[in-house]
Amino acid sequence: MFRIRLMRGLRHPSYFSYELNTAETVGKVWKHAVLLILLSGLLFGTAAYLGISSEYLSKKLTQLPRDEFEMHKALFVLGQLLWGLFYGAVIIYIPSLFFWTLSDEDMKPLIVVQFLVLLILLLEKVVLIPISLTLGVPEISSPFSLGPIAQSLTKNLFFMYFFACISLFKLWAMYIQYTYLRVLTGKSSRVVLAMVIGINLLFWLMSALLSIIQFEKLI
């Protein structure tokens, strides 16, 4: 039985992908899925509690009574916690289902690959929390992404948010997906690269669109 060891999977993707591909069974997949989804919700909720991405609340600080403001803050934290749970589930299962439909591979190894991807994305959020708290840098201006470059080249919100989605951590996640899928699916490098770029491009486009919708609501 294959034992899921995520940190080892990030450090040694070539060796770990071979082990995953040759394993007869993969144990405790659902347990790891639940734990990672809960971790995602906790992390998003914690970031919200610390005031990250809550610019609209700051605008209401002087407009609302304290009790009502605290209620808005509590609802924001709860909303971000639920969003974190949803985000974790989507990152794990949507790409896994996409890769599964395009290959003959069993679903469980593909889910394990997405465990590694989600861990990288959560690590990015952990790194950004102290940066946001100390420097007041929003996620769209993350020093690890193309967001700051896009902001200097265009005023188009969609493109600004889209390029803010492209970061060093997400490129690392794509490398992990590519490395594992090459071994698991046995497909050519071009096909695997197209699969990886395709699903990530879709996520970036949807993320940029949702960010714009959210921004318009705040206005």
PDB file of C-alpha atoms in Angstrom:
ATOM      1  CA  MET A   1       0.000   0.000   0.000  1.00  0.00           C
ATOM      2  CA  PHE A   2       1.253   3.448  -0.956  1.00  0.00           C
ATOM      3  CA  ARG A   3       1.733   5.803   1.993  1.00  0.00           C
ATOM      4  CA  ILE A   4       0.971   9.459   1.302  1.00  0.00           C
ATOM      5  CA  ARG A   5       3.908  11.586   2.449  1.00  0.00           C
ATOM      6  CA  LEU A   6       3.342  15.029   1.002  1.00  0.00           C
ATOM      7  CA  MET A   7       6.585  16.737   1.989  1.00  0.00           C
ATOM      8  CA  ARG A   8       8.571  13.896   0.470  1.00  0.00           C
ATOM      9  CA  GLY A   9       6.432  14.180  -2.623  1.00  0.00           C
ATOM     10  CA  LEU A  10       7.407  17.841  -2.989  1.00  0.00           C
ATOM     11  CA  ARG A  11      11.102  17.248  -2.332  1.00  0.00           C
ATOM     12  CA  HIS A  12      11.498  14.192  -4.579  1.00  0.00           C
ATOM     13  CA  PRO A  13       8.796  14.350  -7.266  1.00  0.00           C
ATOM     14  CA  SER A  14      10.535  11.990  -9.713  1.00  0.00           C
ATOM     15  CA  TYR A  15      11.040   9.212  -7.171  1.00  0.00           C
ATOM     16  CA  PHE A  16       7.691   9.756  -5.451  1.00  0.00           C
ATOM     17  CA  SER A  17       5.782   9.706  -8.755  1.00  0.00           C
ATOM     18  CA  TYR A  18       7.400   6.357  -9.634  1.00  0.00           C
ATOM     19  CA  GLU A  19       6.327   4.920  -6.266  1.00  0.00           C
ATOM     20  CA  LEU A  20       2.811   6.270  -6.760  1.00  0.00           C
ATOM     21  CA  ASN A  21       2.587   4.811 -10.254  1.00  0.00           C
ATOM     22  CA  THR A  22       3.723   1.328  -9.212  1.00  0.00           C
ATOM     23  CA  ALA A  23       1.646   1.115  -6.036  1.00  0.00           C
ATOM     24  CA  GLU A  24      -1.224  -1.378  -6.047  1.00  0.00           C
ATOM     25  CA  THR A  25      -3.342   0.677  -3.666  1.00  0.00           C
ATOM     26  CA  VAL A  26      -3.232   4.185  -2.179  1.00  0.00           C
ATOM     27  CA  GLY A  27      -4.208   4.435   1.462  1.00  0.00           C
ATOM     28  CA  LYS A  28      -5.990   7.145   3.480  1.00  0.00           C
ATOM     29  CA  VAL A  29      -6.830   9.342   0.486  1.00  0.00           C
ATOM     30  CA  TRP A  30     -10.098  10.612   1.940  1.00  0.00           C
ATOM     31  CA  LYS A  31      -8.531  11.269   5.334  1.00  0.00           C
ATOM     32  CA  HIS A  32      -5.857  13.455   3.733  1.00  0.00           C
ATOM     33  CA  ALA A  33      -8.482  15.183   1.591  1.00  0.00           C
ATOM     34  CA  VAL A  34     -10.561  16.132   4.624  1.00  0.00           C
ATOM     35  CA  LEU A  35      -7.522  17.338   6.573  1.00  0.00           C
ATOM     36  CA  LEU A  36      -6.237  19.483   3.696  1.00  0.00           C
ATOM     37  CA  ILE A  37      -9.654  20.988   3.025  1.00  0.00           C
ATOM     38  CA  LEU A  38     -10.025  21.828   6.721  1.00  0.00           C
ATOM     39  CA  LEU A  39      -6.522  23.325   6.711  1.00  0.00           C
ATOM     40  CA  SER A  40      -7.494  25.457   3.720  1.00  0.00           C
ATOM     41  CA  GLY A  41     -10.595  26.743   5.494  1.00  0.00           C
ATOM     42  CA  LEU A  42      -8.642  27.459   8.671  1.00  0.00           C
ATOM     43  CA  LEU A  43      -5.960  29.354   6.777  1.00  0.00           C
ATOM     44  CA  PHE A  44      -8.450  31.482   4.840  1.00  0.00           C
ATOM     45  CA  GLY A  45     -10.394  32.182   8.033  1.00  0.00           C
ATOM     46  CA  THR A  46      -7.234  33.137   9.914  1.00  0.00           C
ATOM     47  CA  ALA A  47      -6.138  35.517   7.155  1.00  0.00           C
ATOM     48  CA  ALA A  48      -9.581  37.149   7.227  1.00  0.00           C
ATOM     49  CA  TYR A  49      -9.475  37.452  11.029  1.00  0.00           C
ATOM     50  CA  LEU A  50      -6.132  39.251  10.725  1.00  0.00           C
ATOM     51  CA  GLY A  51      -7.760  41.733   8.353  1.00  0.00           C
ATOM     52  CA  ILE A  52      -6.223  40.580   5.079  1.00  0.00           C
ATOM     53  CA  SER A  53      -8.352  41.367   1.996  1.00  0.00           C
ATOM     54  CA  SER A  54     -10.882  43.200   4.170  1.00  0.00           C
ATOM     55  CA  GLU A  55     -10.434  46.664   2.669  1.00  0.00           C
ATOM     56  CA  TYR A  56     -14.185  47.150   2.376  1.00  0.00           C
ATOM     57  CA  LEU A  57     -14.517  46.644   6.158  1.00  0.00           C
ATOM     58  CA  SER A  58     -11.984  49.388   6.793  1.00  0.00           C
ATOM     59  CA  LYS A  59     -14.166  51.769   4.777  1.00  0.00           C
ATOM     60  CA  LYS A  60     -17.122  50.951   7.023  1.00  0.00           C
ATOM     61  CA  LEU A  61     -15.192  51.401  10.271  1.00  0.00           C
ATOM     62  CA  THR A  62     -16.302  55.013  10.704  1.00  0.00           C
ATOM     63  CA  GLN A  63     -19.733  54.507   9.115  1.00  0.00           C
ATOM     64  CA  LEU A  64     -21.162  51.733  11.280  1.00  0.00           C
ATOM     65  CA  PRO A  65     -21.767  51.330  15.023  1.00  0.00           C
ATOM     66  CA  ARG A  66     -19.170  49.131  16.693  1.00  0.00           C
ATOM     67  CA  ASP A  67     -21.564  46.208  17.262  1.00  0.00           C
ATOM     68  CA  GLU A  68     -22.691  46.232  13.639  1.00  0.00           C
ATOM     69  CA  PHE A  69     -19.102  46.515  12.448  1.00  0.00           C
ATOM     70  CA  GLU A  70     -18.108  43.494  14.544  1.00  0.00           C
ATOM     71  CA  MET A  71     -21.007  41.580  13.045  1.00  0.00           C
ATOM     72  CA  HIS A  72     -19.798  42.450   9.525  1.00  0.00           C
ATOM     73  CA  LYS A  73     -16.292  41.346  10.508  1.00  0.00           C
ATOM     74  CA  ALA A  74     -17.564  38.036  11.896  1.00  0.00           C
ATOM     75  CA  LEU A  75     -19.566  37.391   8.737  1.00  0.00           C
ATOM     76  CA  PHE A  76     -16.512  38.198   6.618  1.00  0.00           C
ATOM     77  CA  VAL A  77     -14.356  35.741   8.572  1.00  0.00           C
ATOM     78  CA  LEU A  78     -17.043  33.062   8.318  1.00  0.00           C
ATOM     79  CA  GLY A  79     -17.417  33.699   4.610  1.00  0.00           C
ATOM     80  CA  GLN A  80     -13.686  33.403   4.037  1.00  0.00           C
ATOM     81  CA  LEU A  81     -13.547  30.214   6.097  1.00  0.00           C
ATOM     82  CA  LEU A  82     -16.291  28.662   3.963  1.00  0.00           C
ATOM     83  CA  TRP A  83     -14.595  29.942   0.831  1.00  0.00           C
ATOM     84  CA  GLY A  84     -11.371  28.287   1.977  1.00  0.00           C
ATOM     85  CA  LEU A  85     -13.173  24.961   2.378  1.00  0.00           C
ATOM     86  CA  PHE A  86     -14.693  25.310  -1.090  1.00  0.00           C
ATOM     87  CA  TYR A  87     -11.345  26.388  -2.552  1.00  0.00           C
ATOM     88  CA  GLY A  88      -9.560  23.358  -1.090  1.00  0.00           C
ATOM     89  CA  ALA A  89     -12.174  20.960  -2.431  1.00  0.00           C
ATOM     90  CA  VAL A  90     -12.112  22.536  -5.894  1.00  0.00           C
ATOM     91  CA  ILE A  91      -8.307  22.451  -6.150  1.00  0.00           C
ATOM     92  CA  ILE A  92      -8.265  18.774  -5.169  1.00  0.00           C
ATOM     93  CA  TYR A  93     -11.154  17.389  -7.174  1.00  0.00           C
ATOM     94  CA  ILE A  94     -11.754  19.494 -10.297  1.00  0.00           C
ATOM     95  CA  PRO A  95      -8.257  19.019 -11.832  1.00  0.00           C
ATOM     96  CA  SER A  96      -8.256  15.375 -10.718  1.00  0.00           C
ATOM     97  CA  LEU A  97     -11.528  14.807 -12.564  1.00  0.00           C
ATOM     98  CA  PHE A  98     -10.202  16.681 -15.601  1.00  0.00           C
ATOM     99  CA  PHE A  99      -7.013  14.595 -15.753  1.00  0.00           C
ATOM    100  CA  TRP A 100      -8.987  11.403 -15.111  1.00  0.00           C
ATOM    101  CA  THR A 101     -11.279  12.017 -18.089  1.00  0.00           C
ATOM    102  CA  LEU A 102      -8.249  12.467 -20.359  1.00  0.00           C
ATOM    103  CA  SER A 103      -6.372   9.379 -19.199  1.00  0.00           C
ATOM    104  CA  ASP A 104      -6.855   5.756 -18.194  1.00  0.00           C
ATOM    105  CA  GLU A 105      -5.357   6.378 -14.755  1.00  0.00           C
ATOM    106  CA  ASP A 106      -7.144   5.545 -11.508  1.00  0.00           C
ATOM    107  CA  MET A 107      -8.620   8.555  -9.718  1.00  0.00           C
ATOM    108  CA  LYS A 108      -6.791   8.177  -6.402  1.00  0.00           C
ATOM    109  CA  PRO A 109      -3.213   8.817  -7.649  1.00  0.00           C
ATOM    110  CA  LEU A 110      -4.466  11.937  -9.450  1.00  0.00           C
ATOM    111  CA  ILE A 111      -6.048  13.157  -6.220  1.00  0.00           C
ATOM    112  CA  VAL A 112      -2.705  12.649  -4.455  1.00  0.00           C
ATOM    113  CA  VAL A 113      -1.068  14.875  -7.081  1.00  0.00           C
ATOM    114  CA  GLN A 114      -3.600  17.576  -6.290  1.00  0.00           C
ATOM    115  CA  PHE A 115      -2.844  17.198  -2.582  1.00  0.00           C
ATOM    116  CA  LEU A 116       0.663  18.383  -3.422  1.00  0.00           C
ATOM    117  CA  VAL A 117      -0.695  21.238  -5.542  1.00  0.00           C
ATOM    118  CA  LEU A 118      -3.025  22.425  -2.771  1.00  0.00           C
ATOM    119  CA  LEU A 119      -0.182  22.234  -0.256  1.00  0.00           C
ATOM    120  CA  ILE A 120       1.927  24.531  -2.463  1.00  0.00           C
ATOM    121  CA  LEU A 121      -0.932  27.012  -2.884  1.00  0.00           C
ATOM    122  CA  LEU A 122      -1.571  27.066   0.864  1.00  0.00           C
ATOM    123  CA  LEU A 123       2.139  27.576   1.447  1.00  0.00           C
ATOM    124  CA  GLU A 124       1.946  30.609  -0.833  1.00  0.00           C
ATOM    125  CA  LYS A 125      -0.889  32.025   1.271  1.00  0.00           C
ATOM    126  CA  VAL A 126       1.087  31.400   4.470  1.00  0.00           C
ATOM    127  CA  VAL A 127       4.070  33.298   3.034  1.00  0.00           C
ATOM    128  CA  LEU A 128       1.857  36.191   1.907  1.00  0.00           C
ATOM    129  CA  ILE A 129       0.189  36.661   5.312  1.00  0.00           C
ATOM    130  CA  PRO A 130       3.182  38.292   7.074  1.00  0.00           C
ATOM    131  CA  ILE A 131       3.977  40.290   3.933  1.00  0.00           C
ATOM    132  CA  SER A 132       0.423  41.642   3.836  1.00  0.00           C
ATOM    133  CA  LEU A 133       0.432  42.416   7.559  1.00  0.00           C
ATOM    134  CA  THR A 134       3.789  44.194   7.648  1.00  0.00           C
ATOM    135  CA  LEU A 135       3.815  45.910   4.251  1.00  0.00           C
ATOM    136  CA  GLY A 136       0.105  46.159   3.518  1.00  0.00           C
ATOM    137  CA  VAL A 137       0.597  44.426   0.168  1.00  0.00           C
ATOM    138  CA  PRO A 138      -2.652  43.019  -1.309  1.00  0.00           C
ATOM    139  CA  GLU A 139      -2.606  39.672  -3.109  1.00  0.00           C
ATOM    140  CA  ILE A 140      -2.893  41.389  -6.484  1.00  0.00           C
ATOM    141  CA  SER A 141       0.480  43.021  -5.755  1.00  0.00           C
ATOM    142  CA  SER A 142       2.227  39.893  -4.486  1.00  0.00           C
ATOM    143  CA  PRO A 143       5.999  40.126  -5.065  1.00  0.00           C
ATOM    144  CA  PHE A 144       5.924  36.487  -6.190  1.00  0.00           C
ATOM    145  CA  SER A 145       3.487  37.109  -9.048  1.00  0.00           C
ATOM    146  CA  LEU A 146       3.266  39.078 -12.301  1.00  0.00           C
ATOM    147  CA  GLY A 147       0.648  41.321 -10.707  1.00  0.00           C
ATOM    148  CA  PRO A 148       2.944  44.293 -10.027  1.00  0.00           C
ATOM    149  CA  ILE A 149       4.285  44.158 -13.600  1.00  0.00           C
ATOM    150  CA  ALA A 150       0.759  44.040 -15.021  1.00  0.00           C
ATOM    151  CA  GLN A 151      -0.272  47.025 -12.906  1.00  0.00           C
ATOM    152  CA  SER A 152       2.579  49.057 -14.370  1.00  0.00           C
ATOM    153  CA  LEU A 153       1.572  48.168 -17.936  1.00  0.00           C
ATOM    154  CA  THR A 154      -2.229  48.354 -17.904  1.00  0.00           C
ATOM    155  CA  LYS A 155      -5.197  49.704 -15.967  1.00  0.00           C
ATOM    156  CA  ASN A 156      -7.464  46.876 -17.107  1.00  0.00           C
ATOM    157  CA  LEU A 157      -8.652  45.114 -13.941  1.00  0.00           C
ATOM    158  CA  PHE A 158      -9.164  41.765 -15.620  1.00  0.00           C
ATOM    159  CA  PHE A 159      -5.591  41.606 -16.910  1.00  0.00           C
ATOM    160  CA  MET A 160      -4.233  42.859 -13.591  1.00  0.00           C
ATOM    161  CA  TYR A 161      -5.986  40.103 -11.662  1.00  0.00           C
ATOM    162  CA  PHE A 162      -5.195  37.499 -14.315  1.00  0.00           C
ATOM    163  CA  PHE A 163      -1.449  38.119 -14.231  1.00  0.00           C
ATOM    164  CA  ALA A 164      -1.578  38.325 -10.434  1.00  0.00           C
ATOM    165  CA  CYS A 165      -2.655  34.659 -10.569  1.00  0.00           C
ATOM    166  CA  ILE A 166       0.637  33.709 -12.230  1.00  0.00           C
ATOM    167  CA  SER A 167       3.163  33.350  -9.426  1.00  0.00           C
ATOM    168  CA  LEU A 168       6.305  31.385  -8.653  1.00  0.00           C
ATOM    169  CA  PHE A 169       4.318  29.111  -6.369  1.00  0.00           C
ATOM    170  CA  LYS A 170       1.731  28.350  -9.048  1.00  0.00           C
ATOM    171  CA  LEU A 171       4.473  27.631 -11.575  1.00  0.00           C
ATOM    172  CA  TRP A 172       5.957  25.253  -9.010  1.00  0.00           C
ATOM    173  CA  ALA A 173       2.539  23.594  -8.688  1.00  0.00           C
ATOM    174  CA  MET A 174       2.353  23.245 -12.480  1.00  0.00           C
ATOM    175  CA  TYR A 175       5.799  21.635 -12.499  1.00  0.00           C
ATOM    176  CA  ILE A 176       4.587  19.128  -9.894  1.00  0.00           C
ATOM    177  CA  GLN A 177       1.514  18.352 -11.971  1.00  0.00           C
ATOM    178  CA  TYR A 178       3.590  17.929 -15.124  1.00  0.00           C
ATOM    179  CA  THR A 179       6.188  15.696 -13.465  1.00  0.00           C
ATOM    180  CA  TYR A 180       3.628  13.377 -11.903  1.00  0.00           C
ATOM    181  CA  LEU A 181       1.274  13.215 -14.874  1.00  0.00           C
ATOM    182  CA  ARG A 182       4.126  12.297 -17.236  1.00  0.00           C
ATOM    183  CA  VAL A 183       4.744   9.208 -15.110  1.00  0.00           C
ATOM    184  CA  LEU A 184       1.161   8.368 -14.172  1.00  0.00           C
ATOM    185  CA  THR A 185      -0.476   8.757 -17.589  1.00  0.00           C
ATOM    186  CA  GLY A 186       2.396   7.710 -19.846  1.00  0.00           C
ATOM    187  CA  LYS A 187       1.354  10.379 -22.336  1.00  0.00           C
ATOM    188  CA  SER A 188       3.803  12.481 -24.340  1.00  0.00           C
ATOM    189  CA  SER A 189       5.291  15.586 -22.805  1.00  0.00           C
ATOM    190  CA  ARG A 190       3.341  17.807 -25.219  1.00  0.00           C
ATOM    191  CA  VAL A 191      -0.001  16.276 -24.302  1.00  0.00           C
ATOM    192  CA  VAL A 192       0.713  16.467 -20.568  1.00  0.00           C
ATOM    193  CA  LEU A 193       1.914  20.054 -20.885  1.00  0.00           C
ATOM    194  CA  ALA A 194      -1.262  20.971 -22.770  1.00  0.00           C
ATOM    195  CA  MET A 195      -3.378  19.329 -20.046  1.00  0.00           C
ATOM    196  CA  VAL A 196      -1.560  21.165 -17.258  1.00  0.00           C
ATOM    197  CA  ILE A 197      -1.584  24.550 -18.972  1.00  0.00           C
ATOM    198  CA  GLY A 198      -5.226  24.116 -19.982  1.00  0.00           C
ATOM    199  CA  ILE A 199      -6.608  23.459 -16.498  1.00  0.00           C
ATOM    200  CA  ASN A 200      -4.470  26.146 -14.869  1.00  0.00           C
ATOM    201  CA  LEU A 201      -5.361  28.705 -17.524  1.00  0.00           C
ATOM    202  CA  LEU A 202      -9.031  27.991 -16.850  1.00  0.00           C
ATOM    203  CA  PHE A 203      -8.511  28.510 -13.119  1.00  0.00           C
ATOM    204  CA  TRP A 204      -6.652  31.779 -13.673  1.00  0.00           C
ATOM    205  CA  LEU A 205      -9.368  33.109 -15.978  1.00  0.00           C
ATOM    206  CA  MET A 206     -12.115  32.173 -13.511  1.00  0.00           C
ATOM    207  CA  SER A 207     -10.156  33.639 -10.601  1.00  0.00           C
ATOM    208  CA  ALA A 208      -9.655  36.937 -12.445  1.00  0.00           C
ATOM    209  CA  LEU A 209     -13.353  37.064 -13.355  1.00  0.00           C
ATOM    210  CA  LEU A 210     -14.463  36.374  -9.777  1.00  0.00           C
ATOM    211  CA  SER A 211     -12.043  39.011  -8.479  1.00  0.00           C
ATOM    212  CA  ILE A 212     -13.548  41.624 -10.782  1.00  0.00           C
ATOM    213  CA  ILE A 213     -17.086  40.722  -9.723  1.00  0.00           C
ATOM    214  CA  GLN A 214     -16.049  40.982  -6.067  1.00  0.00           C
ATOM    215  CA  PHE A 215     -14.316  44.302  -6.711  1.00  0.00           C
ATOM    216  CA  GLU A 216     -17.427  45.739  -8.354  1.00  0.00           C
ATOM    217  CA  LYS A 217     -19.535  44.715  -5.372  1.00  0.00           C
ATOM    218  CA  LEU A 218     -17.188  46.553  -3.045  1.00  0.00           C
ATOM    219  CA  ILE A 219     -17.522  49.693  -5.130  1.00  0.00           C
TER     220      ILE A 219
END
